[in-house]
CSV table of C-alpha atoms in Angstrom, one decimal:
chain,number,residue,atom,x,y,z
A,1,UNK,CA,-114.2,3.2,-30.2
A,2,UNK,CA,-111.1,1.5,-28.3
A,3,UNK,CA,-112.5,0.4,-24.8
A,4,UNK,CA,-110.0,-1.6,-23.6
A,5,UNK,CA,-106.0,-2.3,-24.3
A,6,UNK,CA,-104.7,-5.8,-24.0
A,7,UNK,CA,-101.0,-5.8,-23.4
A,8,UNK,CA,-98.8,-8.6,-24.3
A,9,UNK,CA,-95.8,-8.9,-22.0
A,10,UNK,CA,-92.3,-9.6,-22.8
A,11,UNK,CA,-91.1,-7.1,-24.9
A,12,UNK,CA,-93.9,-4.8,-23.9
A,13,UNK,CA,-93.8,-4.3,-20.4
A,14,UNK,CA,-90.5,-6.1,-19.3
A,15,UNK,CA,-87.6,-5.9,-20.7
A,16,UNK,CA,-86.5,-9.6,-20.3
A,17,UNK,CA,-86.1,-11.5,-23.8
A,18,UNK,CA,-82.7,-11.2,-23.9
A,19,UNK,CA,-82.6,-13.9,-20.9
A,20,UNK,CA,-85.5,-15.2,-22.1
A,21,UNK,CA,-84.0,-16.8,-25.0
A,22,UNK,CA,-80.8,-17.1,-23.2
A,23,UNK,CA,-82.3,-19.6,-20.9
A,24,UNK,CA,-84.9,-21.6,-23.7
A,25,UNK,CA,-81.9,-21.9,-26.0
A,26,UNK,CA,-79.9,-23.4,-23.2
A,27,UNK,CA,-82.7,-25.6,-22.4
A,28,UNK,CA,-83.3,-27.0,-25.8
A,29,UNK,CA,-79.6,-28.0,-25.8
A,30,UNK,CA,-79.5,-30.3,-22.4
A,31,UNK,CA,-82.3,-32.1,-24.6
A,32,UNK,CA,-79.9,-32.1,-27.5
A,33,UNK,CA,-81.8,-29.8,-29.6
A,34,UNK,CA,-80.3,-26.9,-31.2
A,35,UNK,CA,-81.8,-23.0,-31.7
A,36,UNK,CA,-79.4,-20.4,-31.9
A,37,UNK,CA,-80.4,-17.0,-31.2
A,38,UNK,CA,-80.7,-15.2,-34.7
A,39,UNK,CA,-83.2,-18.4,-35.4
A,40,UNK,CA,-85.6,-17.8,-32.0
A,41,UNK,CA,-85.3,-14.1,-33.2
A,42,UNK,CA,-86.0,-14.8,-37.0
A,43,UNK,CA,-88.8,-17.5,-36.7
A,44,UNK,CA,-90.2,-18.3,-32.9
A,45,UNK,CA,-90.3,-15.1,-31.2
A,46,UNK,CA,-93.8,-14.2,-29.8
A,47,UNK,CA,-94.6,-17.9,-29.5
A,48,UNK,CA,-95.1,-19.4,-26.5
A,49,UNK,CA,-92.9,-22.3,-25.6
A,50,UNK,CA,-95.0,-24.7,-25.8
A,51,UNK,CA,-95.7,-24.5,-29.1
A,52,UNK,CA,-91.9,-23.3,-29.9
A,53,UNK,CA,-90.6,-26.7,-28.3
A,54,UNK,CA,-93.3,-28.9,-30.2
A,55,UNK,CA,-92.3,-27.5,-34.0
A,56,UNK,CA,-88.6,-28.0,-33.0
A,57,UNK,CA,-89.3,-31.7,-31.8
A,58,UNK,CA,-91.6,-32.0,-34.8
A,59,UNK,CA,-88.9,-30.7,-37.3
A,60,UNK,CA,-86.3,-33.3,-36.0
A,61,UNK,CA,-88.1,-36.4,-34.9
A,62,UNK,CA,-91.4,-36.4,-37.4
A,63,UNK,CA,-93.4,-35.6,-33.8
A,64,UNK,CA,-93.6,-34.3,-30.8
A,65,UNK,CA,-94.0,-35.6,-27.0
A,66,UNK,CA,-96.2,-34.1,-24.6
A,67,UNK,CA,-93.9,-35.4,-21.7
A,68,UNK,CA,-90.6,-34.0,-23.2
A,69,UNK,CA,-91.8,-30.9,-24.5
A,70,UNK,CA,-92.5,-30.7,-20.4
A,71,UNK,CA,-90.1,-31.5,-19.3
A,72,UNK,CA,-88.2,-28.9,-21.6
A,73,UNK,CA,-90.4,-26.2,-20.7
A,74,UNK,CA,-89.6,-27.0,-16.9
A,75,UNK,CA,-86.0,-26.8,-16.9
A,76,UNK,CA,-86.6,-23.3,-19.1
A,77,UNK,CA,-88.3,-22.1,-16.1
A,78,UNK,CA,-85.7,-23.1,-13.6
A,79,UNK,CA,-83.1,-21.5,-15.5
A,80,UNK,CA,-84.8,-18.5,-15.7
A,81,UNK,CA,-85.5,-18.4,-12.0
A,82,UNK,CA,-81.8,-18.7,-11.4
A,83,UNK,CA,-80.9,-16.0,-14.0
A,84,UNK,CA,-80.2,-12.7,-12.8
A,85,UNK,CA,-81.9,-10.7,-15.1
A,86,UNK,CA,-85.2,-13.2,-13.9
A,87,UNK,CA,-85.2,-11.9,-10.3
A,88,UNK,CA,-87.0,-8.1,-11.2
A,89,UNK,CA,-86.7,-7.8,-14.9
A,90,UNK,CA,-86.5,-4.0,-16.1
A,91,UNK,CA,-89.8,-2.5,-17.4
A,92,UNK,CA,-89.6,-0.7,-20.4
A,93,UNK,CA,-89.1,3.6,-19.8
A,94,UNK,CA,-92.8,4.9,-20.5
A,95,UNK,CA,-95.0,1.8,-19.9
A,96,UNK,CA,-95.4,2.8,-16.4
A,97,UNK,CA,-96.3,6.2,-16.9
A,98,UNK,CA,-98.6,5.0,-19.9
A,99,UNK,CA,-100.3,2.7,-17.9
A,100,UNK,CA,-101.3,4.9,-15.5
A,101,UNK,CA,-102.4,7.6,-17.8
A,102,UNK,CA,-104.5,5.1,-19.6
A,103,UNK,CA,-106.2,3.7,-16.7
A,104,UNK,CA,-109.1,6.9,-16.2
A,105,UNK,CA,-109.8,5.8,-19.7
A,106,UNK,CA,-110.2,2.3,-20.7
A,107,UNK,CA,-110.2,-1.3,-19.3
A,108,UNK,CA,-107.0,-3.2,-19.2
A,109,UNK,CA,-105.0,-6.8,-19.4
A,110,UNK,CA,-102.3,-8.4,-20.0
A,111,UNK,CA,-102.5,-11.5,-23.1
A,112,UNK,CA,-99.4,-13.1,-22.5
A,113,UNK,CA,-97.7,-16.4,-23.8
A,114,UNK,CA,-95.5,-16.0,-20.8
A,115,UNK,CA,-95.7,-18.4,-17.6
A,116,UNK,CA,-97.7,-16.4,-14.8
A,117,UNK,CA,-95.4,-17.0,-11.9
A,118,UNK,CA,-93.2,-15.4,-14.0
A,119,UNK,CA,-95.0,-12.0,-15.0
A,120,UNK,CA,-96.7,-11.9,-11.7
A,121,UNK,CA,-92.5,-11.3,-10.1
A,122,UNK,CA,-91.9,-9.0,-12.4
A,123,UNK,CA,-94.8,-6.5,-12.2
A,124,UNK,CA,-95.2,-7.5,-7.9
A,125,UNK,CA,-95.6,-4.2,-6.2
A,126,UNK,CA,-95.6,-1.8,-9.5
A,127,UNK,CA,-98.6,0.4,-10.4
A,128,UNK,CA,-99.1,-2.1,-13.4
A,129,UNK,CA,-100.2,-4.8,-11.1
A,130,UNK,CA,-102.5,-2.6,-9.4
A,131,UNK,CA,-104.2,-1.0,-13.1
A,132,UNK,CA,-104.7,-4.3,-14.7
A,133,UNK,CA,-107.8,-6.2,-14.6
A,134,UNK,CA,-107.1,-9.8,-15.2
A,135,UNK,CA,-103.9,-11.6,-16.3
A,136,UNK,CA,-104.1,-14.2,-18.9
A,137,UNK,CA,-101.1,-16.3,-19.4
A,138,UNK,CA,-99.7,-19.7,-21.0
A,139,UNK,CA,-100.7,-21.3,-18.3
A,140,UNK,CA,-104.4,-20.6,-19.1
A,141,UNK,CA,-104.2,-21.2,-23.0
A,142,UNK,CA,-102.8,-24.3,-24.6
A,143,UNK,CA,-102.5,-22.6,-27.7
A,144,UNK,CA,-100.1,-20.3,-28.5
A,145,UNK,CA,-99.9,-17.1,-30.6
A,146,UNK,CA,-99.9,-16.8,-33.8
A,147,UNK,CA,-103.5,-18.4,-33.2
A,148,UNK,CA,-105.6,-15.9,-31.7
A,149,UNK,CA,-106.4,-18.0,-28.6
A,150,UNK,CA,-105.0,-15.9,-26.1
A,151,UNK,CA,-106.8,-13.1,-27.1
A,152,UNK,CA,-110.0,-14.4,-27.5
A,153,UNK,CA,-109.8,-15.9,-24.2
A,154,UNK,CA,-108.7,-12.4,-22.8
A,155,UNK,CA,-112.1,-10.8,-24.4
A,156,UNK,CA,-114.3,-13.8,-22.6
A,157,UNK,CA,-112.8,-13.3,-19.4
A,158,UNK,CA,-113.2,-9.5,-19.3
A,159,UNK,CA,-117.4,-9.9,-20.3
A,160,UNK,CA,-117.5,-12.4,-17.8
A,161,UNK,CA,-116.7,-9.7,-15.5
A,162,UNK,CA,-117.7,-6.7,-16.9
A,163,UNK,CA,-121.4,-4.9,-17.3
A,164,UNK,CA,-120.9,-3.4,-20.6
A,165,UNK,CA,-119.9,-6.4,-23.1
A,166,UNK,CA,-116.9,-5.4,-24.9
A,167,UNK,CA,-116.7,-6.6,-29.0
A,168,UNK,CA,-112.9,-7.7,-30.4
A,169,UNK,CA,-112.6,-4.2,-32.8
A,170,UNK,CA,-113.0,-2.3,-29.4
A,171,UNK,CA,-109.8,-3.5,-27.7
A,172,UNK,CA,-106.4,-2.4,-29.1
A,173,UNK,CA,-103.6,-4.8,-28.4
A,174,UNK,CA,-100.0,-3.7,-28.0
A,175,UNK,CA,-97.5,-6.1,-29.3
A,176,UNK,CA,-93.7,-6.6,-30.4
A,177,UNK,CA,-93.4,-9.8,-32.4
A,178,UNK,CA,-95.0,-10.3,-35.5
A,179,UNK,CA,-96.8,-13.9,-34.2
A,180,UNK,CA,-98.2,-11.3,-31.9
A,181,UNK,CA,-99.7,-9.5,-34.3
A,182,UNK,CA,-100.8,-12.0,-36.1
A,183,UNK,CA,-102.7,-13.1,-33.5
A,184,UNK,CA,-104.6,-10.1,-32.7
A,185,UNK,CA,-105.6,-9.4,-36.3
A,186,UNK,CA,-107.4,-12.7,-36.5
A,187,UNK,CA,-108.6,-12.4,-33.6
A,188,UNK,CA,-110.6,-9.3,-35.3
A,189,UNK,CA,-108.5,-6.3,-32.6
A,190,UNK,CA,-106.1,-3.6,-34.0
A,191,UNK,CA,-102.8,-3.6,-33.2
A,192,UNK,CA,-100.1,-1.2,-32.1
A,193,UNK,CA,-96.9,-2.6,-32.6
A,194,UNK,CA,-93.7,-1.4,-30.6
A,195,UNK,CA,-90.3,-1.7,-32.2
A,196,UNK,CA,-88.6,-3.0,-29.1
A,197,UNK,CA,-88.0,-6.5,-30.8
A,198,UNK,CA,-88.3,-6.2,-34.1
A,199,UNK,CA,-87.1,-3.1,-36.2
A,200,UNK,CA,-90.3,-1.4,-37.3
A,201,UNK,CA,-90.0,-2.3,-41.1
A,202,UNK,CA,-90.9,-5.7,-39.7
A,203,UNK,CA,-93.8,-4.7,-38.2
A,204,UNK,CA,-95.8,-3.2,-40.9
A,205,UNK,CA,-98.7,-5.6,-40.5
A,206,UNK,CA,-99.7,-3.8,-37.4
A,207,UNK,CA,-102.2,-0.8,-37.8
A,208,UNK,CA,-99.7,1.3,-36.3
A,209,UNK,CA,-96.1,1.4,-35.0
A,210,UNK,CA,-94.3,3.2,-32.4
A,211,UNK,CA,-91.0,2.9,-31.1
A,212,UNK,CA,-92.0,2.9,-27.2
A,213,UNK,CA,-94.8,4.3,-25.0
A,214,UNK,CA,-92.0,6.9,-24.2
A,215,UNK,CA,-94.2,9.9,-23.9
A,216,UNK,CA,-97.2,8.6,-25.4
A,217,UNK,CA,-100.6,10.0,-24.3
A,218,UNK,CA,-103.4,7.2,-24.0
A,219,UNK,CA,-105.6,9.6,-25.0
A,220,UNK,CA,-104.6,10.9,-27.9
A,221,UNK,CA,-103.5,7.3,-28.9
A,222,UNK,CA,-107.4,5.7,-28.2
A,223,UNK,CA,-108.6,8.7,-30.5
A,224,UNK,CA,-106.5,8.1,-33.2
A,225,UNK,CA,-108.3,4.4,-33.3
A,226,UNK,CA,-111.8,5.8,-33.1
């Protein structure tokens, strides 16, 4: 039985990779390395940064360095700050309504490899703020997804404040990238992918795929995973 959804966040709730990658492309360049769109698209996406930045400097230089991949990941989030589409990203139609619905019924959080000052703008004042129980972003978890770190440490956090001790197979994480999903599987939690990202022939590792949460019912969704 699914007691709990974990909700990655770009590409899920807001509608922000577009500037996104706009901003971690242009980044990487001022540090003269190069990632073109169809390639963050193709291989990175659903990584965090982090571990984006250190493959990339690994795949050039034999290595990486912890102060440059930084210092990288700094001026991504400057950019972004300045961007317009940064300011109050869109939230994808549905999610709100979703979220909402779903809340009577289950225990919810957000498993992001997203920087939290930056999902904490976008969702400031919405009813998703308000529904979710904890928040756990890059800036809690070194490691990014495809390893199942975030998740994991997204399961802890809600026993350490919960009664009723929730076990991985009874949270269902909603993802769009396929290191997303990749990262819940191992970390032993279904997985409904959304085809927000990827077109949904990509997805077929997920347990199921949907196109949004356009008109979805919670309910009817957590019984189909009983």
């Amino acid at each position: 039985m699914i007691r709990a959804i974990l909700f990655d966040f770009n590409g899920v709730i807001a509608d922000d990779e577009t500037a996104h990658v706009a901003c971690f492309c242009r980044a990487l360049h001022e540090f003269g390395l190069a990632l073109s769109e169809d390639e963050y698209y193709g291989t990175y996406l659903g990584m965090d940064e982090r571990t984006c930045t250190t493959l990339l400097l690994t795949a050039r230089d034999g290595k990486s360095d912890v102060g440059l991949v930084q210092q990288i990941q700094d001026r991504k989030a400057e950019l972004f700050r300045l961007h317009p589409g940064a300011q109050q990203p869109e939230l994808f139609p549905g999610v709100i309504e979703f979220v909402q619905a779903a809340r009577p019924l289950c225990r919810m959080a957000i498993a992001s490899g997203g920087r939290r000052e930056q999902i904490d703008r976008a969702l400031r004042g919405t009813a998703i703020e308000r529904a979710m129980e904890l928040i756990v972003s890059a800036d809690d978890c070194l490691i990014g997804k495809p390893d199942p770190a975030v998740y994991l440490l997204t399961l802890k956090r809600l026993n350490d404040v919960g009664r009723s001790l929730l076990r991985a197979d009874e949270c269902l994480v909603i993802e769009d990238s396929k290191a997303g999903i990749r990262a819940a599987r191992a970390a032993g939690m279904p997985v409904l992918a959304l085809a927000t990202t990827y077109p949904s022939h990509e997805l077929r590792e997920a347990d199921c795929v949907m196109p949004t949460l356009v008109a979805v019912d919670p309910g009817e969704l957590l019984r189909r995973f009983h």
